[in-house]
JSON list of C-alpha atoms and ligand atoms in Angstrom, two decimals:
[
{"chain": "L", "resi": 23, "resn": "UNK", "atom": "CA", "xyz": [26.21, 353.55, 222.25]},
{"chain": "L", "resi": 24, "resn": "UNK", "atom": "CA", "xyz": [28.37, 355.21, 224.88]},
{"chain": "L", "resi": 25, "resn": "UNK", "atom": "CA", "xyz": [31.11, 356.40, 222.59]},
{"chain": "L", "resi": 26, "resn": "UNK", "atom": "CA", "xyz": [29.02, 357.51, 219.63]},
{"chain": "L", "resi": 27, "resn": "UNK", "atom": "CA", "xyz": [29.19, 361.21, 218.77]},
{"chain": "L", "resi": 28, "resn": "UNK", "atom": "CA", "xyz": [25.69, 361.34, 217.31]},
{"chain": "L", "resi": 29, "resn": "UNK", "atom": "CA", "xyz": [24.19, 359.43, 220.26]},
{"chain": "L", "resi": 30, "resn": "UNK", "atom": "CA", "xyz": [25.77, 362.13, 222.46]},
{"chain": "L", "resi": 31, "resn": "UNK", "atom": "CA", "xyz": [24.07, 364.79, 220.37]},
{"chain": "L", "resi": 32, "resn": "UNK", "atom": "CA", "xyz": [20.74, 362.95, 220.72]},
{"chain": "L", "resi": 33, "resn": "UNK", "atom": "CA", "xyz": [21.20, 362.83, 224.49]},
{"chain": "L", "resi": 34, "resn": "UNK", "atom": "CA", "xyz": [22.15, 366.54, 224.59]},
{"chain": "L", "resi": 35, "resn": "UNK", "atom": "CA", "xyz": [25.63, 365.79, 225.86]},
{"chain": "L", "resi": 36, "resn": "UNK", "atom": "CA", "xyz": [27.19, 367.56, 222.87]},
{"chain": "L", "resi": 37, "resn": "UNK", "atom": "CA", "xyz": [25.56, 370.72, 221.53]},
{"chain": "L", "resi": 38, "resn": "UNK", "atom": "CA", "xyz": [24.19, 370.92, 218.02]},
{"chain": "L", "resi": 39, "resn": "UNK", "atom": "CA", "xyz": [21.89, 373.24, 216.09]},
{"chain": "L", "resi": 40, "resn": "UNK", "atom": "CA", "xyz": [18.80, 371.07, 216.13]},
{"chain": "L", "resi": 41, "resn": "UNK", "atom": "CA", "xyz": [16.26, 371.79, 213.42]},
{"chain": "L", "resi": 42, "resn": "UNK", "atom": "CA", "xyz": [13.86, 368.89, 214.00]},
{"chain": "L", "resi": 43, "resn": "UNK", "atom": "CA", "xyz": [13.03, 366.27, 216.61]},
{"chain": "L", "resi": 44, "resn": "UNK", "atom": "CA", "xyz": [10.43, 363.58, 217.07]},
{"chain": "L", "resi": 45, "resn": "UNK", "atom": "CA", "xyz": [10.23, 360.22, 218.86]},
{"chain": "L", "resi": 46, "resn": "UNK", "atom": "CA", "xyz": [12.33, 358.45, 216.25]},
{"chain": "L", "resi": 47, "resn": "UNK", "atom": "CA", "xyz": [14.68, 360.98, 214.75]},
{"chain": "L", "resi": 48, "resn": "UNK", "atom": "CA", "xyz": [16.48, 364.31, 214.92]},
{"chain": "L", "resi": 49, "resn": "UNK", "atom": "CA", "xyz": [17.95, 366.65, 212.34]},
{"chain": "L", "resi": 50, "resn": "UNK", "atom": "CA", "xyz": [20.70, 369.16, 212.93]},
{"chain": "L", "resi": 51, "resn": "UNK", "atom": "CA", "xyz": [23.11, 371.38, 211.02]},
{"chain": "L", "resi": 52, "resn": "UNK", "atom": "CA", "xyz": [26.41, 369.86, 209.94]},
{"chain": "L", "resi": 53, "resn": "UNK", "atom": "CA", "xyz": [29.36, 371.36, 211.82]},
{"chain": "L", "resi": 54, "resn": "UNK", "atom": "CA", "xyz": [31.42, 371.54, 208.63]},
{"chain": "L", "resi": 55, "resn": "UNK", "atom": "CA", "xyz": [28.92, 372.49, 205.93]},
{"chain": "L", "resi": 56, "resn": "UNK", "atom": "CA", "xyz": [29.70, 371.59, 202.34]},
{"chain": "L", "resi": 57, "resn": "UNK", "atom": "CA", "xyz": [26.92, 373.77, 200.96]},
{"chain": "L", "resi": 58, "resn": "UNK", "atom": "CA", "xyz": [25.00, 376.86, 202.16]},
{"chain": "L", "resi": 59, "resn": "UNK", "atom": "CA", "xyz": [22.35, 374.45, 203.51]},
{"chain": "L", "resi": 60, "resn": "UNK", "atom": "CA", "xyz": [23.79, 371.23, 204.97]},
{"chain": "L", "resi": 61, "resn": "UNK", "atom": "CA", "xyz": [21.97, 369.29, 207.63]},
{"chain": "L", "resi": 62, "resn": "UNK", "atom": "CA", "xyz": [21.88, 365.68, 208.83]},
{"chain": "L", "resi": 63, "resn": "UNK", "atom": "CA", "xyz": [18.88, 363.48, 209.53]},
{"chain": "L", "resi": 64, "resn": "UNK", "atom": "CA", "xyz": [19.56, 360.63, 211.92]},
{"chain": "L", "resi": 65, "resn": "UNK", "atom": "CA", "xyz": [17.57, 357.97, 213.79]},
{"chain": "L", "resi": 66, "resn": "UNK", "atom": "CA", "xyz": [17.55, 358.17, 217.59]},
{"chain": "L", "resi": 67, "resn": "UNK", "atom": "CA", "xyz": [18.28, 354.45, 217.62]},
{"chain": "L", "resi": 68, "resn": "UNK", "atom": "CA", "xyz": [21.98, 353.70, 217.24]},
{"chain": "L", "resi": 69, "resn": "UNK", "atom": "CA", "xyz": [22.30, 352.03, 213.82]},
{"chain": "L", "resi": 70, "resn": "UNK", "atom": "CA", "xyz": [25.86, 351.91, 212.52]},
{"chain": "L", "resi": 71, "resn": "UNK", "atom": "CA", "xyz": [25.19, 352.32, 208.82]},
{"chain": "L", "resi": 72, "resn": "UNK", "atom": "CA", "xyz": [22.93, 351.50, 205.91]},
{"chain": "L", "resi": 73, "resn": "UNK", "atom": "CA", "xyz": [24.79, 348.20, 205.83]},
{"chain": "L", "resi": 74, "resn": "UNK", "atom": "CA", "xyz": [23.22, 347.36, 209.22]},
{"chain": "L", "resi": 75, "resn": "UNK", "atom": "CA", "xyz": [19.52, 347.50, 208.43]},
{"chain": "L", "resi": 76, "resn": "UNK", "atom": "CA", "xyz": [16.94, 344.87, 207.53]},
{"chain": "L", "resi": 77, "resn": "UNK", "atom": "CA", "xyz": [13.21, 344.61, 206.85]},
{"chain": "L", "resi": 78, "resn": "UNK", "atom": "CA", "xyz": [12.47, 345.70, 210.43]},
{"chain": "L", "resi": 79, "resn": "UNK", "atom": "CA", "xyz": [13.91, 349.13, 209.67]},
{"chain": "L", "resi": 80, "resn": "UNK", "atom": "CA", "xyz": [12.03, 349.92, 206.50]},
{"chain": "L", "resi": 81, "resn": "UNK", "atom": "CA", "xyz": [9.45, 352.17, 208.12]},
{"chain": "L", "resi": 82, "resn": "UNK", "atom": "CA", "xyz": [12.21, 354.00, 209.99]},
{"chain": "L", "resi": 83, "resn": "UNK", "atom": "CA", "xyz": [14.20, 354.52, 206.79]},
{"chain": "L", "resi": 84, "resn": "UNK", "atom": "CA", "xyz": [11.14, 355.87, 205.01]},
{"chain": "L", "resi": 85, "resn": "UNK", "atom": "CA", "xyz": [10.51, 358.16, 207.96]},
{"chain": "L", "resi": 86, "resn": "UNK", "atom": "CA", "xyz": [14.04, 359.60, 207.77]},
{"chain": "L", "resi": 87, "resn": "UNK", "atom": "CA", "xyz": [13.66, 360.39, 204.08]},
{"chain": "L", "resi": 88, "resn": "UNK", "atom": "CA", "xyz": [10.29, 362.01, 204.59]},
{"chain": "L", "resi": 89, "resn": "UNK", "atom": "CA", "xyz": [11.83, 364.22, 207.27]},
{"chain": "L", "resi": 90, "resn": "UNK", "atom": "CA", "xyz": [14.56, 365.13, 204.75]},
{"chain": "L", "resi": 91, "resn": "UNK", "atom": "CA", "xyz": [11.94, 366.10, 202.19]},
{"chain": "L", "resi": 92, "resn": "UNK", "atom": "CA", "xyz": [9.87, 368.11, 204.71]},
{"chain": "L", "resi": 93, "resn": "UNK", "atom": "CA", "xyz": [12.88, 370.00, 206.04]},
{"chain": "L", "resi": 94, "resn": "UNK", "atom": "CA", "xyz": [14.17, 370.69, 202.52]},
{"chain": "L", "resi": 95, "resn": "UNK", "atom": "CA", "xyz": [10.85, 372.44, 201.79]},
{"chain": "L", "resi": 96, "resn": "UNK", "atom": "CA", "xyz": [11.10, 374.37, 205.03]},
{"chain": "L", "resi": 97, "resn": "UNK", "atom": "CA", "xyz": [14.63, 375.45, 204.11]},
{"chain": "L", "resi": 98, "resn": "UNK", "atom": "CA", "xyz": [13.44, 376.74, 200.74]},
{"chain": "L", "resi": 99, "resn": "UNK", "atom": "CA", "xyz": [15.29, 374.21, 198.59]},
{"chain": "L", "resi": 100, "resn": "UNK", "atom": "CA", "xyz": [12.76, 374.47, 195.74]},
{"chain": "L", "resi": 101, "resn": "UNK", "atom": "CA", "xyz": [15.61, 374.44, 193.18]},
{"chain": "L", "resi": 102, "resn": "UNK", "atom": "CA", "xyz": [16.59, 370.99, 194.40]},
{"chain": "L", "resi": 103, "resn": "UNK", "atom": "CA", "xyz": [19.03, 369.41, 196.76]},
{"chain": "L", "resi": 104, "resn": "UNK", "atom": "CA", "xyz": [21.21, 366.35, 197.23]},
{"chain": "L", "resi": 105, "resn": "UNK", "atom": "CA", "xyz": [20.64, 363.54, 199.75]},
{"chain": "L", "resi": 106, "resn": "UNK", "atom": "CA", "xyz": [23.83, 361.60, 200.57]},
{"chain": "L", "resi": 107, "resn": "UNK", "atom": "CA", "xyz": [24.49, 358.55, 202.64]},
{"chain": "L", "resi": 108, "resn": "UNK", "atom": "CA", "xyz": [28.12, 357.58, 203.10]},
{"chain": "L", "resi": 109, "resn": "UNK", "atom": "CA", "xyz": [28.29, 353.91, 204.05]},
{"chain": "L", "resi": 110, "resn": "UNK", "atom": "CA", "xyz": [31.40, 352.23, 205.38]},
{"chain": "L", "resi": 111, "resn": "UNK", "atom": "CA", "xyz": [35.06, 352.80, 204.57]},
{"chain": "L", "resi": 112, "resn": "UNK", "atom": "CA", "xyz": [34.74, 352.96, 200.79]},
{"chain": "L", "resi": 113, "resn": "UNK", "atom": "CA", "xyz": [31.69, 355.20, 201.15]},
{"chain": "L", "resi": 114, "resn": "UNK", "atom": "CA", "xyz": [33.68, 357.69, 203.18]},
{"chain": "L", "resi": 115, "resn": "UNK", "atom": "CA", "xyz": [31.65, 357.32, 206.37]},
{"chain": "L", "resi": 116, "resn": "UNK", "atom": "CA", "xyz": [33.38, 359.00, 209.31]},
{"chain": "L", "resi": 117, "resn": "UNK", "atom": "CA", "xyz": [30.67, 358.84, 211.99]},
{"chain": "L", "resi": 118, "resn": "UNK", "atom": "CA", "xyz": [29.37, 355.32, 212.64]},
{"chain": "L", "resi": 119, "resn": "UNK", "atom": "CA", "xyz": [25.75, 356.25, 213.29]},
{"chain": "L", "resi": 120, "resn": "UNK", "atom": "CA", "xyz": [23.44, 356.13, 210.27]},
{"chain": "L", "resi": 121, "resn": "UNK", "atom": "CA", "xyz": [22.81, 359.61, 208.84]},
{"chain": "L", "resi": 122, "resn": "UNK", "atom": "CA", "xyz": [21.56, 361.22, 205.67]},
{"chain": "L", "resi": 123, "resn": "UNK", "atom": "CA", "xyz": [23.20, 364.47, 204.51]},
{"chain": "L", "resi": 124, "resn": "UNK", "atom": "CA", "xyz": [20.92, 367.03, 202.85]},
{"chain": "L", "resi": 125, "resn": "UNK", "atom": "CA", "xyz": [22.82, 369.65, 200.84]},
{"chain": "L", "resi": 126, "resn": "UNK", "atom": "CA", "xyz": [21.25, 372.60, 199.09]},
{"chain": "L", "resi": 127, "resn": "UNK", "atom": "CA", "xyz": [21.59, 376.14, 197.73]},
{"chain": "L", "resi": 128, "resn": "UNK", "atom": "CA", "xyz": [24.61, 375.07, 195.72]},
{"chain": "L", "resi": 129, "resn": "UNK", "atom": "CA", "xyz": [24.79, 373.57, 192.23]},
{"chain": "L", "resi": 130, "resn": "UNK", "atom": "CA", "xyz": [25.99, 370.00, 192.76]},
{"chain": "L", "resi": 131, "resn": "UNK", "atom": "CA", "xyz": [28.34, 368.27, 190.39]},
{"chain": "L", "resi": 132, "resn": "UNK", "atom": "CA", "xyz": [28.04, 364.69, 189.19]},
{"chain": "L", "resi": 133, "resn": "UNK", "atom": "CA", "xyz": [29.94, 362.42, 189.43]},
{"chain": "L", "resi": 134, "resn": "UNK", "atom": "CA", "xyz": [31.11, 363.48, 192.92]},
{"chain": "L", "resi": 135, "resn": "UNK", "atom": "CA", "xyz": [34.73, 362.25, 192.51]},
{"chain": "T", "resi": 219, "resn": "LIG", "atom": "P1", "xyz": [30.14, 361.13, 207.19]},
{"chain": "T", "resi": 219, "resn": "LIG", "atom": "O1", "xyz": [31.52, 361.52, 206.72]},
{"chain": "T", "resi": 219, "resn": "LIG", "atom": "O2", "xyz": [30.19, 360.09, 208.24]},
{"chain": "T", "resi": 219, "resn": "LIG", "atom": "O3", "xyz": [29.17, 360.83, 206.09]},
{"chain": "T", "resi": 219, "resn": "LIG", "atom": "O4", "xyz": [29.51, 362.45, 207.83]},
{"chain": "T", "resi": 219, "resn": "LIG", "atom": "C1", "xyz": [29.75, 362.86, 209.12]},
{"chain": "T", "resi": 219, "resn": "LIG", "atom": "C2", "xyz": [29.36, 364.32, 209.18]},
{"chain": "T", "resi": 219, "resn": "LIG", "atom": "O5", "xyz": [29.24, 364.68, 210.57]},
{"chain": "T", "resi": 219, "resn": "LIG", "atom": "C3", "xyz": [30.40, 365.26, 208.56]},
{"chain": "T", "resi": 219, "resn": "LIG", "atom": "O6", "xyz": [29.80, 366.00, 207.52]},
{"chain": "T", "resi": 219, "resn": "LIG", "atom": "C4", "xyz": [30.85, 366.13, 209.72]},
{"chain": "T", "resi": 219, "resn": "LIG", "atom": "O7", "xyz": [31.08, 367.46, 209.37]},
{"chain": "T", "resi": 219, "resn": "LIG", "atom": "C5", "xyz": [29.69, 366.00, 210.70]},
{"chain": "T", "resi": 219, "resn": "LIG", "atom": "N1", "xyz": [30.09, 366.14, 212.08]},
{"chain": "T", "resi": 219, "resn": "LIG", "atom": "C6", "xyz": [31.16, 365.58, 212.69]},
{"chain": "T", "resi": 219, "resn": "LIG", "atom": "N2", "xyz": [31.20, 365.90, 213.97]},
{"chain": "T", "resi": 219, "resn": "LIG", "atom": "C7", "xyz": [30.15, 366.72, 214.20]},
{"chain": "T", "resi": 219, "resn": "LIG", "atom": "C8", "xyz": [29.65, 367.41, 215.37]},
{"chain": "T", "resi": 219, "resn": "LIG", "atom": "O8", "xyz": [30.20, 367.35, 216.46]},
{"chain": "T", "resi": 219, "resn": "LIG", "atom": "N3", "xyz": [28.55, 368.17, 215.21]},
{"chain": "T", "resi": 219, "resn": "LIG", "atom": "C9", "xyz": [27.88, 368.26, 214.02]},
{"chain": "T", "resi": 219, "resn": "LIG", "atom": "N4", "xyz": [26.80, 369.05, 213.95]},
{"chain": "T", "resi": 219, "resn": "LIG", "atom": "N5", "xyz": [28.33, 367.63, 212.90]},
{"chain": "T", "resi": 219, "resn": "LIG", "atom": "C10", "xyz": [29.42, 366.86, 213.01]},
{"chain": "T", "resi": 220, "resn": "LIG", "atom": "ZN1", "xyz": [25.02, 356.41, 217.86]}
]
């Protein structure tokens, strides 16, 4: 998608602190971290949100979560972490390219409010 911020990061048109890349996905640090560790895992394919996936995407979705788990280990999040997906307007999604937030090194509250 031409106008998508995260597609531009994937293409290298906007800089980001990349921490992982493979054929299907990248991960990079969030520009406005909400915890000492806060990174995003996103598919290279432009998918708007979790509301825009079907059976064909199940391997990709699993892949993204495994990347999250692997990177959390690499970042030393042995005390735990939170994985967040904001979906759509009510979910508070601000960038319309599917992404999982991984937040760690901070005690998270529940419910989030
Ligand atoms: P959402 O609110 O859609 O779940 O999350 C979007 C996230 O993208 C936010 O946490 C925001 O800080 C992050 N973000 C927005 N613009 C940029 C950017 O240009 N670079 C990076 N690294 N993160 C961004
Ligand atoms: Zn995109």
